[in-house]
Coordinates of C-alpha atoms in Angstrom, one line a residue:
M703 CA 26.9 13.0 4.8
S704 CA 24.8 11.3 2.4
Y705 CA 26.0 8.0 0.9
Q706 CA 23.7 8.1 -1.8
I707 CA 24.8 9.1 -5.4
P708 CA 22.2 11.4 -7.0
K709 CA 20.2 9.7 -9.6
F710 CA 19.8 12.9 -11.8
R711 CA 22.2 13.1 -14.4
H712 CA 22.7 15.8 -17.4
P713 CA 20.5 14.6 -20.2
E714 CA 23.2 14.9 -22.7
L715 CA 26.1 12.8 -21.1
P716 CA 27.9 10.8 -23.9
V717 CA 26.6 7.5 -24.2
N718 CA 28.7 4.1 -25.4
D719 CA 27.6 1.7 -28.1
L720 CA 25.0 0.3 -25.9
G721 CA 23.3 3.5 -25.0
Y722 CA 24.7 3.5 -21.6
T723 CA 26.2 6.5 -19.8
K724 CA 29.3 6.4 -17.5
A725 CA 26.9 6.6 -14.6
D726 CA 25.4 3.1 -15.5
Y727 CA 28.9 1.7 -14.5
E728 CA 29.1 3.6 -11.1
G729 CA 28.4 2.0 -7.7
S730 CA 27.7 3.5 -4.2
I731 CA 29.5 6.6 -3.1
S732 CA 33.0 5.6 -1.8
T733 CA 33.6 5.6 2.2
L734 CA 37.3 5.5 1.8
C735 CA 39.5 8.2 3.2
A736 CA 39.5 11.6 1.0
G737 CA 42.3 11.3 -1.6
C738 CA 42.6 7.5 -1.4
G739 CA 44.4 6.2 -4.5
H740 CA 41.9 3.2 -4.5
D741 CA 39.2 5.6 -5.6
S742 CA 41.0 6.6 -8.7
I743 CA 41.5 3.0 -9.6
S744 CA 37.8 2.5 -9.2
G745 CA 37.2 5.4 -11.6
A746 CA 39.6 3.8 -14.2
I747 CA 37.7 0.6 -14.3
V748 CA 34.5 2.5 -14.7
K749 CA 35.9 4.5 -17.5
A750 CA 37.3 1.4 -19.3
C751 CA 34.3 -0.6 -18.9
H752 CA 32.1 2.1 -20.4
E753 CA 34.2 2.8 -23.3
L754 CA 34.6 -1.0 -24.0
S755 CA 30.6 -1.0 -24.2
I756 CA 30.6 -4.0 -22.0
E757 CA 27.1 -5.0 -20.5
P758 CA 27.4 -4.5 -16.7
H759 CA 25.8 -7.9 -16.0
K760 CA 28.4 -9.6 -18.0
I761 CA 31.0 -8.7 -15.4
A762 CA 31.6 -10.5 -12.1
K763 CA 33.7 -8.5 -9.7
M764 CA 35.4 -10.5 -6.7
S765 CA 37.6 -9.4 -3.8
G766 CA 39.0 -10.4 -0.6
I767 CA 39.4 -8.4 2.7
G768 CA 41.0 -4.9 3.1
C769 CA 40.5 -1.4 1.9
S770 CA 41.1 -2.2 -1.7
S771 CA 38.6 -5.2 -1.4
K772 CA 36.0 -2.8 -0.2
S773 CA 36.2 -0.7 -3.5
P774 CA 34.2 -3.2 -5.8
T775 CA 31.1 -1.4 -3.7
Y776 CA 32.0 1.8 -5.4
F777 CA 32.1 0.6 -9.1
L778 CA 29.8 -1.6 -11.4
G779 CA 26.8 -1.7 -9.2
K780 CA 24.9 -3.5 -11.8
S781 CA 27.4 -6.3 -12.1
H782 CA 27.7 -9.5 -10.1
G783 CA 29.9 -9.2 -7.0
F784 CA 31.3 -11.5 -4.1
N785 CA 33.3 -10.3 -1.3
S786 CA 35.2 -13.6 -0.1
V787 CA 37.4 -14.5 2.7
H788 CA 40.8 -12.8 3.4
G789 CA 43.2 -14.0 0.6
R790 CA 41.0 -16.4 -0.9
M791 CA 39.6 -14.4 -3.7
P792 CA 41.3 -16.5 -6.6
S793 CA 39.5 -19.6 -5.3
V794 CA 36.3 -18.1 -5.5
V795 CA 36.9 -16.7 -9.1
T796 CA 38.3 -20.1 -10.2
G797 CA 35.1 -21.9 -9.0
A798 CA 32.8 -19.3 -10.8
A799 CA 35.0 -19.1 -14.0
M800 CA 34.9 -23.0 -14.4
A801 CA 31.2 -22.8 -13.9
N802 CA 30.5 -20.0 -16.3
R803 CA 33.2 -18.9 -18.8
D804 CA 30.9 -16.3 -20.4
L805 CA 31.4 -13.9 -17.7
I806 CA 34.4 -11.3 -17.5
Y807 CA 35.9 -12.0 -14.0
L808 CA 37.5 -9.0 -12.3
G809 CA 39.2 -9.6 -9.2
V810 CA 40.3 -6.8 -6.9
S811 CA 42.8 -7.3 -4.1
G812 CA 45.5 -5.4 -2.0
D813 CA 49.1 -5.9 -1.1
G814 CA 48.1 -7.9 2.2
D815 CA 45.2 -9.7 0.7
T816 CA 47.6 -11.0 -2.1
A817 CA 51.2 -10.8 -0.9
S818 CA 50.7 -12.0 2.7
I819 CA 47.6 -14.2 3.7
G820 CA 46.8 -14.7 -0.2
M821 CA 50.4 -15.5 -1.5
G822 CA 49.9 -19.1 -2.1
Q823 CA 46.5 -18.6 -3.8
F824 CA 47.8 -15.8 -6.0
A825 CA 50.9 -17.9 -7.1
H826 CA 48.5 -20.8 -8.1
V827 CA 46.0 -18.7 -10.0
A828 CA 48.7 -17.1 -12.0
R829 CA 50.6 -20.4 -12.9
R830 CA 47.1 -21.9 -14.0
N831 CA 46.5 -19.0 -16.2
L832 CA 42.9 -18.4 -15.3
N833 CA 41.0 -16.1 -17.6
M834 CA 40.7 -13.1 -15.3
V835 CA 41.9 -9.6 -14.5
Y836 CA 43.6 -9.3 -11.3
I837 CA 44.0 -5.8 -10.0
V838 CA 46.1 -5.1 -6.8
M839 CA 45.6 -1.8 -5.2
N840 CA 49.1 -1.5 -3.7
N841 CA 49.8 1.0 -0.9
G842 CA 52.6 -0.9 0.9
C843 CA 50.7 -0.9 4.1
Y844 CA 47.8 -2.4 6.1
G845 CA 45.5 0.8 6.0
L846 CA 42.6 -1.0 7.5
T847 CA 44.5 -1.9 10.6
K848 CA 46.4 1.5 11.3
G849 CA 49.2 1.3 8.7
Q850 CA 51.7 -1.4 9.5
D851 CA 54.1 -2.2 6.7
S852 CA 52.8 -5.0 4.2
A853 CA 55.0 -7.4 2.5
T854 CA 55.3 -5.1 -0.6
A855 CA 56.7 -2.2 1.6
D856 CA 60.3 -1.6 0.2
E857 CA 63.1 -2.0 2.4
G858 CA 64.2 1.2 3.9
S859 CA 60.8 2.7 3.4
V860 CA 59.5 4.9 6.0
S861 CA 55.9 4.9 7.1
K862 CA 53.9 7.7 9.0
K863 CA 54.9 6.0 12.3
G864 CA 58.5 7.0 11.5
D865 CA 60.1 3.4 11.5
A866 CA 62.0 2.4 8.3
N867 CA 61.0 -1.3 7.1
V868 CA 63.7 -3.6 7.5
F869 CA 62.6 -6.5 5.3
S870 CA 62.9 -6.8 1.6
A871 CA 59.7 -6.4 -0.6
I872 CA 57.9 -8.9 -2.5
D873 CA 57.5 -7.5 -6.1
L874 CA 54.1 -8.9 -7.4
C875 CA 54.9 -8.4 -10.9
S876 CA 58.3 -10.2 -10.7
T877 CA 56.4 -13.1 -8.9
A878 CA 53.8 -13.2 -11.4
L879 CA 56.2 -13.5 -14.1
Q880 CA 57.9 -16.4 -12.5
M881 CA 54.7 -18.1 -11.7
G882 CA 53.8 -18.0 -15.6
A883 CA 51.4 -15.1 -15.7
T884 CA 50.6 -14.3 -19.4
F885 CA 50.0 -10.5 -19.0
V886 CA 51.9 -8.3 -16.4
A887 CA 51.6 -4.6 -15.9
R888 CA 52.0 -1.8 -13.3
S889 CA 50.6 1.5 -13.1
F890 CA 50.1 4.3 -10.7
S891 CA 46.6 5.3 -9.4
G892 CA 47.6 9.0 -10.4
D893 CA 48.0 8.1 -14.0
K894 CA 44.7 7.4 -15.4
E895 CA 45.7 8.0 -19.1
Q896 CA 48.2 4.9 -18.6
L897 CA 46.0 3.0 -16.3
V898 CA 42.8 2.8 -18.3
P899 CA 44.2 1.4 -21.4
L900 CA 46.0 -1.2 -19.6
I901 CA 42.7 -2.3 -17.9
K902 CA 41.0 -2.5 -21.3
A903 CA 44.1 -4.8 -22.8
A904 CA 43.8 -6.7 -19.7
I905 CA 39.9 -7.3 -20.0
S906 CA 40.5 -8.4 -23.7
H907 CA 43.6 -10.7 -22.9
R908 CA 42.7 -14.5 -22.7
G909 CA 44.4 -15.6 -19.6
F910 CA 45.7 -14.3 -16.2
A911 CA 46.1 -10.6 -16.4
L912 CA 47.8 -8.9 -13.6
I913 CA 48.0 -5.0 -13.0
D914 CA 49.7 -4.1 -9.8
V915 CA 48.7 -0.4 -9.3
V916 CA 50.7 1.7 -6.8
S917 CA 47.9 3.4 -4.9
P918 CA 49.2 5.7 -1.9
C919 CA 47.5 5.4 1.4
V920 CA 47.0 8.9 2.1
T921 CA 46.4 8.4 6.0
F922 CA 49.3 6.1 6.9
N923 CA 51.9 6.0 4.0
N924 CA 51.9 9.3 2.0
N925 CA 54.7 10.7 4.0
A926 CA 58.2 11.8 3.3
G927 CA 60.5 8.7 3.3
S928 CA 57.8 6.4 1.9
T929 CA 58.3 4.9 -1.4
K930 CA 54.5 4.3 -2.0
S931 CA 53.7 8.1 -1.7
Y932 CA 52.4 10.3 -4.4
E933 CA 55.5 12.4 -4.5
F934 CA 57.9 9.4 -4.7
V935 CA 56.1 7.6 -7.3
R936 CA 55.7 10.7 -9.6
E937 CA 59.4 11.2 -9.3
H938 CA 60.6 7.8 -9.8
A939 CA 58.2 6.3 -12.2
E940 CA 59.7 5.0 -15.6
A941 CA 57.1 4.0 -18.2
T942 CA 57.7 1.1 -20.5
G943 CA 56.0 3.4 -23.2
T944 CA 52.5 4.6 -24.1
V945 CA 49.7 2.1 -24.5
D946 CA 46.8 2.6 -26.9
F947 CA 43.9 0.1 -27.0
V948 CA 41.9 -0.1 -30.3
P949 CA 38.6 -2.1 -30.1
M950 CA 38.0 -4.3 -33.1
Q951 CA 34.9 -2.5 -34.4
K952 CA 36.8 0.9 -34.7
E953 CA 39.0 1.9 -37.5
I954 CA 42.7 2.2 -36.3
T955 CA 43.7 5.9 -37.1
T956 CA 47.1 6.5 -35.5
D957 CA 50.0 8.6 -36.8
Y958 CA 53.2 7.0 -35.4
A959 CA 56.3 6.8 -37.4
P960 CA 57.4 3.4 -38.8
G961 CA 59.4 1.1 -36.3
S962 CA 58.3 3.3 -33.2
S963 CA 55.7 1.2 -32.2
H964 CA 54.4 -2.3 -31.7
E965 CA 51.0 -3.6 -32.6
V966 CA 49.4 -6.7 -31.0
T967 CA 46.2 -8.2 -31.9
L968 CA 44.4 -9.7 -28.9
H969 CA 42.0 -12.8 -29.1
D970 CA 38.8 -11.0 -29.5
G971 CA 40.3 -9.0 -32.6
S972 CA 41.0 -5.8 -30.7
S973 CA 44.5 -4.3 -30.7
I974 CA 47.1 -2.6 -28.4
H975 CA 49.7 -0.3 -29.7
L976 CA 52.8 0.1 -27.7
Y977 CA 54.8 3.4 -28.5
K978 CA 58.3 4.5 -27.8
M979 CA 59.2 1.4 -25.7
S980 CA 62.3 1.1 -23.8
E981 CA 65.0 -0.1 -26.1
D982 CA 66.1 -3.0 -23.9
L983 CA 62.7 -4.2 -23.0
D984 CA 60.9 -6.8 -25.1
P985 CA 57.4 -7.1 -23.7
F986 CA 56.9 -10.4 -25.6
D987 CA 60.0 -12.0 -23.8
R988 CA 59.7 -13.2 -20.3
T989 CA 63.5 -13.0 -19.4
S990 CA 63.8 -9.6 -20.8
A991 CA 60.9 -8.4 -18.6
L992 CA 62.3 -9.9 -15.5
M993 CA 65.7 -8.3 -16.1
N994 CA 64.2 -4.8 -16.9
M995 CA 62.2 -4.9 -13.8
E996 CA 65.4 -5.8 -11.8
K997 CA 67.3 -3.1 -13.4
H998 CA 64.9 -0.4 -12.6
R999 CA 64.4 -1.8 -9.0
T1000 CA 68.2 -1.6 -8.4
A1001 CA 68.2 1.9 -9.7
G1002 CA 65.5 2.9 -7.2
D1003 CA 62.8 3.5 -9.9
I1004 CA 59.4 1.9 -10.6
L1005 CA 58.9 0.5 -14.0
T1006 CA 55.3 1.1 -15.1
G1007 CA 53.1 0.1 -18.3
L1008 CA 53.0 -3.1 -20.0
I1009 CA 55.8 -5.1 -18.8
Y1010 CA 55.0 -8.7 -20.4
M1011 CA 52.2 -10.3 -22.6
D1012 CA 52.1 -13.8 -24.2
K1013 CA 50.4 -13.3 -27.5
D1014 CA 49.7 -17.1 -27.7
S1015 CA 48.3 -17.6 -24.1
R1016 CA 46.2 -20.6 -23.5
D1017 CA 44.0 -20.1 -20.6
L1018 CA 42.7 -22.8 -18.0
H1019 CA 39.7 -23.5 -20.1
D1020 CA 41.8 -24.3 -23.1
V1021 CA 44.2 -26.6 -21.1
L1022 CA 41.3 -28.4 -19.5
E1023 CA 39.1 -28.5 -22.5
T1024 CA 36.0 -27.6 -20.3
S1025 CA 32.5 -27.1 -21.5
R1026 CA 31.8 -24.1 -23.7
R1027 CA 28.5 -23.8 -22.2
P1028 CA 27.8 -22.4 -18.6
L1029 CA 27.2 -25.5 -16.3
N1030 CA 23.8 -24.1 -15.4
T1031 CA 22.7 -24.4 -19.0
L1032 CA 23.3 -28.1 -19.3
D1033 CA 20.3 -30.3 -19.0
A1034 CA 20.1 -34.0 -18.1
E1035 CA 21.0 -35.3 -21.5
D1036 CA 24.2 -33.2 -21.7
L1037 CA 25.2 -34.6 -18.2
C1038 CA 24.3 -38.1 -18.6
P1039 CA 25.2 -39.4 -22.3
G1040 CA 23.7 -42.8 -22.1
N1041 CA 24.5 -46.3 -21.1
Q1042 CA 26.1 -46.9 -24.5
M1043 CA 28.6 -43.8 -24.2
L1044 CA 29.7 -44.9 -20.8
K1045 CA 30.4 -48.5 -22.2
N1046 CA 32.4 -47.0 -25.1
I1047 CA 34.4 -44.8 -22.4
N1048 CA 35.0 -47.8 -20.5
A1049 CA 36.1 -50.0 -23.3
S1050 CA 38.6 -47.3 -24.5
L1051 CA 40.4 -47.5 -21.2
R1052 CA 40.9 -51.2 -21.3

């Protein structure tokens, strides 16, 4: 079996505004199990970044440990990357982002890497509103260590070994909302039409953007009785509405009826349109989002789509008033303002 992606491509493949084809955003060939939902998410990331015309070197992809954290190898092969310690990806992203705010930070994690060993890190990166996209590839099991139930496995869900999970599940979207996340969405690896616009919107959002993607493990958790299987999710997914992402440089040409959609302008000037939303969900109200999530959970359904977004988000750089230039571009004069400036600072503190 070859693990090299052929370099030959059709000469007339469509290109984006930078002249790149989608192949310029791909990585190595995947070694995950055939049919793994994680590969579909990788494909959605490639498609979103290509359509947004982002320079690959402007992206830094970070991960922890697990099947999900292997996946950054399979997309954005020309981007920066760092495979960190189990559950510690948020710390690495925080350090990198504080040093260089000019990059787009894309964190990839799993339900074990986030909801178990990394739970403390996840909670704090959400409440600090670090400017990053945090994608959880959520399959409800530890696929790298033979399929044990993870902390996101639903109570009563049955894995391949046949035992029902006896513990209640950690809902990462609800947790993120309670911790202060300013962009929260959930999707399904088998629904690329929904996932790609959500990734685009998350990249353009200023602040912490969580996308919890249910991604079935075809080897250990895709059986009858599992609430993370392809069949169960397709039957129980309830979407908040259709999401359209409109880049700022393109004319908005949509044909929706007045009153049937919400348009939100993001910090970079791009827009998202939310169509035919649930009547009782206000995606700009944190309490409404939490109540709707609980309502669907109680009914045994999975709420997908954009669940919450803070239109006036202030990210960690705004709060801390950090340097607008990457630290590696600062010279001695920037870092040492001189004796008189130090005297003025000391005088102001007396």
